[in-house]
Coordinates of C-alpha atoms in Angstrom, one line a residue:
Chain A
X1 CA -101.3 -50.3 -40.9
X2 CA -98.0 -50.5 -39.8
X3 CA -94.9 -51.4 -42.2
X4 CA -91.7 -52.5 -41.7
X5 CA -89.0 -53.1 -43.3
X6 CA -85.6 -54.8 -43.0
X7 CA -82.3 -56.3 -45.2
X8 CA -81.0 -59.7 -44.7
X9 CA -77.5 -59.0 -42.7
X10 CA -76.4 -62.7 -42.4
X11 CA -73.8 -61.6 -39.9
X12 CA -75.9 -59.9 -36.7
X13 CA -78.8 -62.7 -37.6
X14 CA -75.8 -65.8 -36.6
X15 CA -73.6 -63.6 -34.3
X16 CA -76.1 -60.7 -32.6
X17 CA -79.4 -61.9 -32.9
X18 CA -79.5 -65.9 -32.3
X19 CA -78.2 -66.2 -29.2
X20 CA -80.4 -63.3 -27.7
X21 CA -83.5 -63.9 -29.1
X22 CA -82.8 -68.1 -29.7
X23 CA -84.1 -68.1 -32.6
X24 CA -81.9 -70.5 -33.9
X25 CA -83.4 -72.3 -36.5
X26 CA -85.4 -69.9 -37.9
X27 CA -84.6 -69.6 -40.8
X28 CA -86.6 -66.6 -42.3
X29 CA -85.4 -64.2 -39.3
X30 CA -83.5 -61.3 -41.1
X31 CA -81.6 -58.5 -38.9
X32 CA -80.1 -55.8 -39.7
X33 CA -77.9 -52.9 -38.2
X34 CA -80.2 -50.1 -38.0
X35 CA -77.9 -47.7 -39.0
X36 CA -78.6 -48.9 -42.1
X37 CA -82.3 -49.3 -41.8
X38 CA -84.8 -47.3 -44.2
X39 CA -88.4 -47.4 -45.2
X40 CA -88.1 -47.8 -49.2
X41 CA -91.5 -48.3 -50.6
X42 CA -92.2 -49.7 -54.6
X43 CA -88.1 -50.8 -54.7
X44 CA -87.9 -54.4 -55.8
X45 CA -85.5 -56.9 -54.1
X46 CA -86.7 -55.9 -50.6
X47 CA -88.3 -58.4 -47.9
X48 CA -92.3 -57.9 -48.3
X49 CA -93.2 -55.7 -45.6
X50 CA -95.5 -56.8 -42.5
X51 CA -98.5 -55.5 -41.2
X52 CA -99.3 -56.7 -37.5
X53 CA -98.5 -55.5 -33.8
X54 CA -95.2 -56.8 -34.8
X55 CA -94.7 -54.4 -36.9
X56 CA -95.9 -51.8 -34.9
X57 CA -93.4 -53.3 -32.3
X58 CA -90.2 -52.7 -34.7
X59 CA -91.9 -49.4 -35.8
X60 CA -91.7 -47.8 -32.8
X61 CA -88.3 -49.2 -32.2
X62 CA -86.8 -48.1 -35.4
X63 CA -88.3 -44.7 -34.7
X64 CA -86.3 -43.7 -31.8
X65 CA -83.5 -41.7 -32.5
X66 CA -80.1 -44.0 -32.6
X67 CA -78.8 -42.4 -29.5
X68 CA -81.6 -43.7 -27.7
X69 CA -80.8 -47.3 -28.6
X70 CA -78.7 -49.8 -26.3
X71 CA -76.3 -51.8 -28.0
X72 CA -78.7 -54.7 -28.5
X73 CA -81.4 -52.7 -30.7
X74 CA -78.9 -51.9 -33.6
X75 CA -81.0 -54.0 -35.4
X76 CA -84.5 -55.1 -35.8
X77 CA -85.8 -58.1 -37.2
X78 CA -88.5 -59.5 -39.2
X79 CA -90.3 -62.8 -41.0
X80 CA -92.0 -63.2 -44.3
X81 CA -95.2 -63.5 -43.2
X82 CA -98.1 -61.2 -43.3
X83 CA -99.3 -62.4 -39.8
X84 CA -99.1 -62.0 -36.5
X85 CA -96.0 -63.8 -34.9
X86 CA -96.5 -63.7 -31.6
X87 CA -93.6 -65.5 -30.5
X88 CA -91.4 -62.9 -32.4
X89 CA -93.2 -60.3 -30.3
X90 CA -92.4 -62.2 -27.0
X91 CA -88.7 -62.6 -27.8
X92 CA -88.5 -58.9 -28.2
X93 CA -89.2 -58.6 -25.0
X94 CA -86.9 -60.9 -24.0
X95 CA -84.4 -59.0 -25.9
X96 CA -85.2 -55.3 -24.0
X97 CA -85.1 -57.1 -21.1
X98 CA -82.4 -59.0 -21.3
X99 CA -80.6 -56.2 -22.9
X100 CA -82.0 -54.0 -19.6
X101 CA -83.4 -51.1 -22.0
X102 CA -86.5 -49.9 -20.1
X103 CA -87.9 -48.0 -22.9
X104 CA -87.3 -50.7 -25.7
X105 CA -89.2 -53.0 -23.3
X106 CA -92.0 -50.4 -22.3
X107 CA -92.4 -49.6 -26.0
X108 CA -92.4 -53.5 -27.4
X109 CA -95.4 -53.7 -24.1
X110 CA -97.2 -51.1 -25.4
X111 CA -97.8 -52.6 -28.8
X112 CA -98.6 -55.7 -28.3
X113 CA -102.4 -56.7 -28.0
X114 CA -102.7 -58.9 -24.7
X115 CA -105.8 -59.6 -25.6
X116 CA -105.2 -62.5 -27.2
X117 CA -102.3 -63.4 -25.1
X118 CA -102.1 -66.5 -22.9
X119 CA -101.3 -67.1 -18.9
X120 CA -98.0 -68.3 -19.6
X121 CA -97.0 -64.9 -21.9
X122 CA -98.6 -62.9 -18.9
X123 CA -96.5 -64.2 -16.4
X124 CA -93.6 -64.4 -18.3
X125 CA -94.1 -60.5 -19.5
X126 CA -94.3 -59.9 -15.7
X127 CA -90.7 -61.6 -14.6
X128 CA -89.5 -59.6 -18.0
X129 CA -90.8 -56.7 -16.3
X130 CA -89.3 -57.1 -13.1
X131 CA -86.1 -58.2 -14.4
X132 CA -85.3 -55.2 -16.4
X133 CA -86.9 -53.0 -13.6
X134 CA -90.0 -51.8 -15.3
X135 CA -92.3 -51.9 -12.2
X136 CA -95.1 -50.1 -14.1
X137 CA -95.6 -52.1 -16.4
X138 CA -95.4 -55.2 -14.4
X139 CA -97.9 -54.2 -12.1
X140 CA -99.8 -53.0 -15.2
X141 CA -99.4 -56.9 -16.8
X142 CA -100.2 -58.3 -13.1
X143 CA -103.6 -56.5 -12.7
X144 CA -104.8 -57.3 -16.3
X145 CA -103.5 -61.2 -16.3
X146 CA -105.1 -61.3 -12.6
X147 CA -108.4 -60.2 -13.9
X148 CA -108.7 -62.7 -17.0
X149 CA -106.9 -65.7 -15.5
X150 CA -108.6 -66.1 -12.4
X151 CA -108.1 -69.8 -11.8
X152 CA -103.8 -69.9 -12.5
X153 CA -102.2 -69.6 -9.5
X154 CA -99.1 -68.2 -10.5
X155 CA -101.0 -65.7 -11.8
X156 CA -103.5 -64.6 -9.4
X157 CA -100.2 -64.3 -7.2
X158 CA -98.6 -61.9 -9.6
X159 CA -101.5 -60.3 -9.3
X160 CA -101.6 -60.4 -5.3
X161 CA -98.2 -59.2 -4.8
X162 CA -97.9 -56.5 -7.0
X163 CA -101.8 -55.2 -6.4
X164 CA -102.6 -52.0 -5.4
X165 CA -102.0 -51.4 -1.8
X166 CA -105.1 -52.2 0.6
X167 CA -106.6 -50.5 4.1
X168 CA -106.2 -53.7 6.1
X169 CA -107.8 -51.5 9.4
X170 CA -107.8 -47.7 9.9
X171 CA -109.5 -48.0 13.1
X172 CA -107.1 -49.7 15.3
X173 CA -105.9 -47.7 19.0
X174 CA -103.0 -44.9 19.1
X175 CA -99.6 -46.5 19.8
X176 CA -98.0 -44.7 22.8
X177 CA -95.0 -46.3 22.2
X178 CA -94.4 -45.0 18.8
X179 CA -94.8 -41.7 20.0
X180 CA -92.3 -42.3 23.0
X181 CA -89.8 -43.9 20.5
X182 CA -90.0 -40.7 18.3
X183 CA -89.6 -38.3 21.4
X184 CA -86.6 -40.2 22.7
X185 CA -84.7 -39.8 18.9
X186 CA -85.5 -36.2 18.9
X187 CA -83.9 -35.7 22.5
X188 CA -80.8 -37.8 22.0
X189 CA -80.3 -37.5 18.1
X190 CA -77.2 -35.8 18.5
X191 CA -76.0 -37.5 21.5
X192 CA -76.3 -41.3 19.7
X193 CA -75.6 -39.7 15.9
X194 CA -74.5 -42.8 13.6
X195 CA -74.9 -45.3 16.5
X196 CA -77.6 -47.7 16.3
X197 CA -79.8 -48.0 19.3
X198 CA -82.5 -50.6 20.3
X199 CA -85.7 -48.6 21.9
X200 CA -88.3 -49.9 23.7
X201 CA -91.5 -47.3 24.9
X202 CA -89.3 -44.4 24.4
X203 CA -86.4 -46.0 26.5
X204 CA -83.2 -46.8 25.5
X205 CA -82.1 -50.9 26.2
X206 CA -78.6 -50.8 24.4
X207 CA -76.8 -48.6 21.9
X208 CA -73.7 -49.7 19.7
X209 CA -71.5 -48.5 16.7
X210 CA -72.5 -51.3 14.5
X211 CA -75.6 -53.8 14.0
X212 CA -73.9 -56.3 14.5
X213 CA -73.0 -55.3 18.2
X214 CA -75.8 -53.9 18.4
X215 CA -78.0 -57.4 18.3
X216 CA -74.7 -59.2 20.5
X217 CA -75.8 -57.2 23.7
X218 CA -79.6 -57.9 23.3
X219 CA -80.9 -60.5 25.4
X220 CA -83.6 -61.3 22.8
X221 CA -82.9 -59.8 19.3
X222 CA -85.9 -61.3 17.8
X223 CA -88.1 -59.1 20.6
X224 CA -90.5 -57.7 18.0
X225 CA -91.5 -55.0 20.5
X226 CA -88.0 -53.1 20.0
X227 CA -87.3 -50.8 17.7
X228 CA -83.4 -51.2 16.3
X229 CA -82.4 -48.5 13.9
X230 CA -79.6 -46.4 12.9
X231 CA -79.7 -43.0 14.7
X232 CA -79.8 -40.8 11.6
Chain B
X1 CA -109.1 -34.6 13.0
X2 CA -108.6 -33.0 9.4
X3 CA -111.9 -32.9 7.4
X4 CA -113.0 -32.3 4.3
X5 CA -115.4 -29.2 3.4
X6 CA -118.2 -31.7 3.0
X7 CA -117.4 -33.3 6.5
X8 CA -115.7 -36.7 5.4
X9 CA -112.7 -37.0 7.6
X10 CA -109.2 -36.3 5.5
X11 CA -107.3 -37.4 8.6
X12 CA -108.2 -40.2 11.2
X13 CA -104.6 -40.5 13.1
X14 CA -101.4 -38.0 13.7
X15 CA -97.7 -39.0 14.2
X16 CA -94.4 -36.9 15.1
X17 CA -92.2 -37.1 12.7
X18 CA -88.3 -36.1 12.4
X19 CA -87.1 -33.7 9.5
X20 CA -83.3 -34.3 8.8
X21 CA -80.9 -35.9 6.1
X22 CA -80.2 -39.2 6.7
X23 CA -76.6 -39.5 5.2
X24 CA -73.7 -37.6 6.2
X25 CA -73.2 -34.4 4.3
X26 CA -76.6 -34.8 2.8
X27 CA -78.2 -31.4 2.5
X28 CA -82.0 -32.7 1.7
X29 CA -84.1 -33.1 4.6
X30 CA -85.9 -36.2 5.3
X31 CA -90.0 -36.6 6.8
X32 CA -88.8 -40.0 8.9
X33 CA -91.9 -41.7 10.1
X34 CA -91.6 -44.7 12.7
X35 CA -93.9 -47.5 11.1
X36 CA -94.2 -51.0 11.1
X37 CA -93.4 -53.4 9.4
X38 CA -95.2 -56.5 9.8
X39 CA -95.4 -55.9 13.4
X40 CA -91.3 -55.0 13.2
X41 CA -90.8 -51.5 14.3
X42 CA -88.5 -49.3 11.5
X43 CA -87.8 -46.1 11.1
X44 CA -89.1 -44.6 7.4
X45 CA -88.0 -42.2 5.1
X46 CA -91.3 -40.7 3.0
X47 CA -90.1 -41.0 -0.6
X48 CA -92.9 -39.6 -2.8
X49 CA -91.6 -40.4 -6.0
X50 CA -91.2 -44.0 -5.1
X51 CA -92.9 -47.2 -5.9
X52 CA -93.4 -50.0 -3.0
X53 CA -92.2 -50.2 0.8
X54 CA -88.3 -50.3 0.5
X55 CA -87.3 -52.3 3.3
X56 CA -84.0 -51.9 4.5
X57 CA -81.4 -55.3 4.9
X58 CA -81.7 -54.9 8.8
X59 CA -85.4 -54.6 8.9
X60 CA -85.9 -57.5 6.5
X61 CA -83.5 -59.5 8.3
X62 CA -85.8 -59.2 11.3
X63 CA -89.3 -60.0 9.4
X64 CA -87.4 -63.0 7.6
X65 CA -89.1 -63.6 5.0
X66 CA -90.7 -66.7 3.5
X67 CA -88.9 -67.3 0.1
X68 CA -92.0 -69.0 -1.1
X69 CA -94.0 -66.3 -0.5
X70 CA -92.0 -63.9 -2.9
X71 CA -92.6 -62.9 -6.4
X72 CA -89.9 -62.6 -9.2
X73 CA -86.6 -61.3 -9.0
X74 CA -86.6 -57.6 -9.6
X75 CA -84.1 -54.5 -8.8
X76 CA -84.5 -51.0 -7.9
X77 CA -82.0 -48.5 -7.7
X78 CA -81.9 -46.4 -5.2
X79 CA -79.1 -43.3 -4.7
X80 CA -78.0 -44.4 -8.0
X81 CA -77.2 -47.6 -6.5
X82 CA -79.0 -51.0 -8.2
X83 CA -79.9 -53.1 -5.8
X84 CA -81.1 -56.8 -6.5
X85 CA -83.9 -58.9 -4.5
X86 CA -87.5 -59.8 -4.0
X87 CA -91.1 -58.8 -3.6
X88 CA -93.6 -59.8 -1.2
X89 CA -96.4 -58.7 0.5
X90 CA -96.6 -57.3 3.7
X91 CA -98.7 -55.3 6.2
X92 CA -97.6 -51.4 7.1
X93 CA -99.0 -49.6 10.3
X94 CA -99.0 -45.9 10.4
X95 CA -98.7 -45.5 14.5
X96 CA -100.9 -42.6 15.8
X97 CA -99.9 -40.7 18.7
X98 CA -103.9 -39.1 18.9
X99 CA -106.7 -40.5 16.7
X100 CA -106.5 -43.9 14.8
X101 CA -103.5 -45.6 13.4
X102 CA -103.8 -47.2 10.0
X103 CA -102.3 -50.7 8.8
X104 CA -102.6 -51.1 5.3
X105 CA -100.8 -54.0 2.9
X106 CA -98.2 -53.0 0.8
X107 CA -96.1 -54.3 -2.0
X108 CA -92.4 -54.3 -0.7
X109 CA -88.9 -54.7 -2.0
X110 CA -86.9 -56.5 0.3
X111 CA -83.3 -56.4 -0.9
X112 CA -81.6 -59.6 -0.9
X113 CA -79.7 -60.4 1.9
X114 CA -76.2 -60.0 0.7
X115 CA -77.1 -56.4 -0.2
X116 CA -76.7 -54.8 3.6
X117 CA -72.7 -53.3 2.8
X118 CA -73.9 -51.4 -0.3
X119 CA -77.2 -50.7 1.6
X120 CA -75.5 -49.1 4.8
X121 CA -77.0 -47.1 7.5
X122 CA -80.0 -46.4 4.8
X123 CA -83.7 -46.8 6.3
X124 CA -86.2 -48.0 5.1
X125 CA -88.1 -45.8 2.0
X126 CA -92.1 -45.7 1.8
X127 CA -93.3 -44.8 -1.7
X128 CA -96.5 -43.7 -2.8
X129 CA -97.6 -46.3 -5.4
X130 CA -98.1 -49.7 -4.2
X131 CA -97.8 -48.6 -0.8
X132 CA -99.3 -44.7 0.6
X133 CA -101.4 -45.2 -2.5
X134 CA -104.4 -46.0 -0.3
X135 CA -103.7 -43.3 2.1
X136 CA -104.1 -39.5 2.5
X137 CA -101.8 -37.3 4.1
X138 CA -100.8 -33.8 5.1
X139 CA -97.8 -32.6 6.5
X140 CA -97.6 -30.1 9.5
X141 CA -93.9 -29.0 9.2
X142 CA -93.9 -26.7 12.7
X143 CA -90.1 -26.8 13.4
X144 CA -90.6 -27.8 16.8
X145 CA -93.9 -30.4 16.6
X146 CA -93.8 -31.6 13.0
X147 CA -97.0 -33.3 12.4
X148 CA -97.9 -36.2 9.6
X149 CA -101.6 -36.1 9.5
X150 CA -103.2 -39.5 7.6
X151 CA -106.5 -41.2 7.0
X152 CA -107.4 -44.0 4.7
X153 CA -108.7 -43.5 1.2
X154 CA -112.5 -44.8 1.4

């Protein structure tokens, strides 16, 4: 069973916590710095504690050293209720995430139970993912929502995009071209250093200092048979 | 063309590729592989700590992407740079000189347009999850023929 406790701080609830997690309104929300966060156990006076995946949420938040913590985790938050609030779990990740601390977010992902999650928490747990840059666990969110919500579109494109990557055809015919385009950069590499080049079959059509004058001297810039690149 | 003790091919197809920094002043060398992108010809740096096909400004610019077709927001930082734009799905082909060349799809992170100053003269970058994670590979670094051996995952 996970417990956690926290002390009614009136001032991070109305001036730190609201506005990130909107909240606003809820009025059994408590938050408080975690610098002066403990675990007291039989002391009267203190919020009841919790036992849920919430609470295994501010557990493992709590537990990281304070040096660890971005600005937006010096406090943690609870309600009175010895349920699962699964909103409160959701707008933890919308803290970490809009706070961008990775691990906060990875951790608050970790302990929460998808199982009983919807397509709409999915899919927003993805965007949260990608917003704060936590691929991993975005692809991880994708496959497992893509699997149980096979009939929400949103979803099954989460899903698509960010799926493992797929052998499309491993048979198809050498490309000569490739090879002559390689050959050519190793001969003239230092010749065309830092100039960009367009190739085509291992011959050179036009080299430039930039891109952009690069694509001004091509007759047909949008020739997808040319290779334009940077000699590097 | 490589096999495994128990005769399953390892290897299908073999490419050149060129072994080099990529930035000025850069001491790390680079395996840069010409792939495709989409049917767009780029030039690839193999990053194998990477996640996704990193698809550089100028490369993107050419495959112009469908907006629709993206997926959320995301960044990456690359260099210690944080880059901002979108991911989509796209189709990679691994270009054999002798044997058979691959395509495979890919998950790729195509920085958003107004990236390309802060992105430079950088190539493109090809991970290993969500992109070579499908495909074996094994590196033949002669100085004068270096060799990237690949085959598909069955």
């Amino acid at each position: 069973m996970s417990v956690a406790y926290a002390y009614p701080e009136p001032h991070f609830v109305y001036t730190r916590l609201l506005p990130v997690l909107n909240l606003t309104g809820t009025s059994s929300a408590f938050a408080t710095p975690r610098s002066y966060f403990s675990k007291p156990t039989g002391v009267e006076g203190y919020p009841d504690p919790i036992s849920s995946e919430a609470g295994s949420a501010i557990e493992l938040l709590i537990n990281r050293s304070m040096a660890d913590f971005s600005p937006g985790f010096l406090f943690t938050t609870r309600e009175r209720t010895s349920t699962v609030n699964q909103d409160y779990e959701m707008s933890l990740l919308e803290a970490a995430s809009s706070m961008g601390d990775e691990m906060a977010f990875t951790e608050v992902v970790n302990a929460i139970d998808w199982d009983y999650r919807s397509v709409e928490d999915f899919i927003k747990a993805v965007r949260l993912a990608l917003n704060v840059g936590v691929h991993f666990q975005a692809r991880k969110l994708a496959a497992e929502g893509g699997r149980r919500f096979t009939d929400n579109d949103e979803m099954q494109k989460n899903a698509r995009v960010l799926a493992p990557s797929r052998i499309v055809d491993a048979h198809l015919p050498p490309d000569l071209n490739a090879a002559a385009d390689m050959r050519w950069l190793k001969a003239h590499r230092e010749e065309y250093y830092g100039q960009w080049v367009a190739l085509h079959g291992g011959t050179l059509v036009v080299a430039a200092p930039s891109r952009k004058g690069l694509l001004a001297q091509l007759e047909n810039p949008k020739d997808k048979s040319i290779l334009i690149t940077p000699v590097y | 063309m490589l096999f495994l003790r128990n005769g399953e091919p390892f290897a299908t197809g073999v490419m050149d590729y060129e072994y080099h920094p990529i930035t000025p002043g850069e001491i790390n060398q680079r395996i840069i592989l010409r792939i495709t992108v989409d049917d767009i010809p780029a030039l690839a740096v193999l990053d194998t700590g990477g996640p996704y096909l990193i698809v550089a400004p100028a490369v993107a610019d050419r495959l112009g992407f469908d907006p629709n077709s993206s997926l959320e927001r995301t960044n990456i930082t690359i260099r210690g740079d944080k880059y901002y734009g979108n991911l989509h799905r796209v189709d990679v082909k691994l270009s054999a000189t002798e044997g058979t060349s691959t395509t495979f799809q890919s998950t790729a992170f195509v920085p958003d347009a107004d990236e390309e100053e802060k992105w430079g003269n950088l190539p493109t970058f090809l991970g290993i999850e969500k992109c070579l994670d499908r495909i074996r590979f094994a590196l033949d670094p002669d100085p004068d023929e270096p060799k990237f051996y690949f085959g598909a995952l069955p």
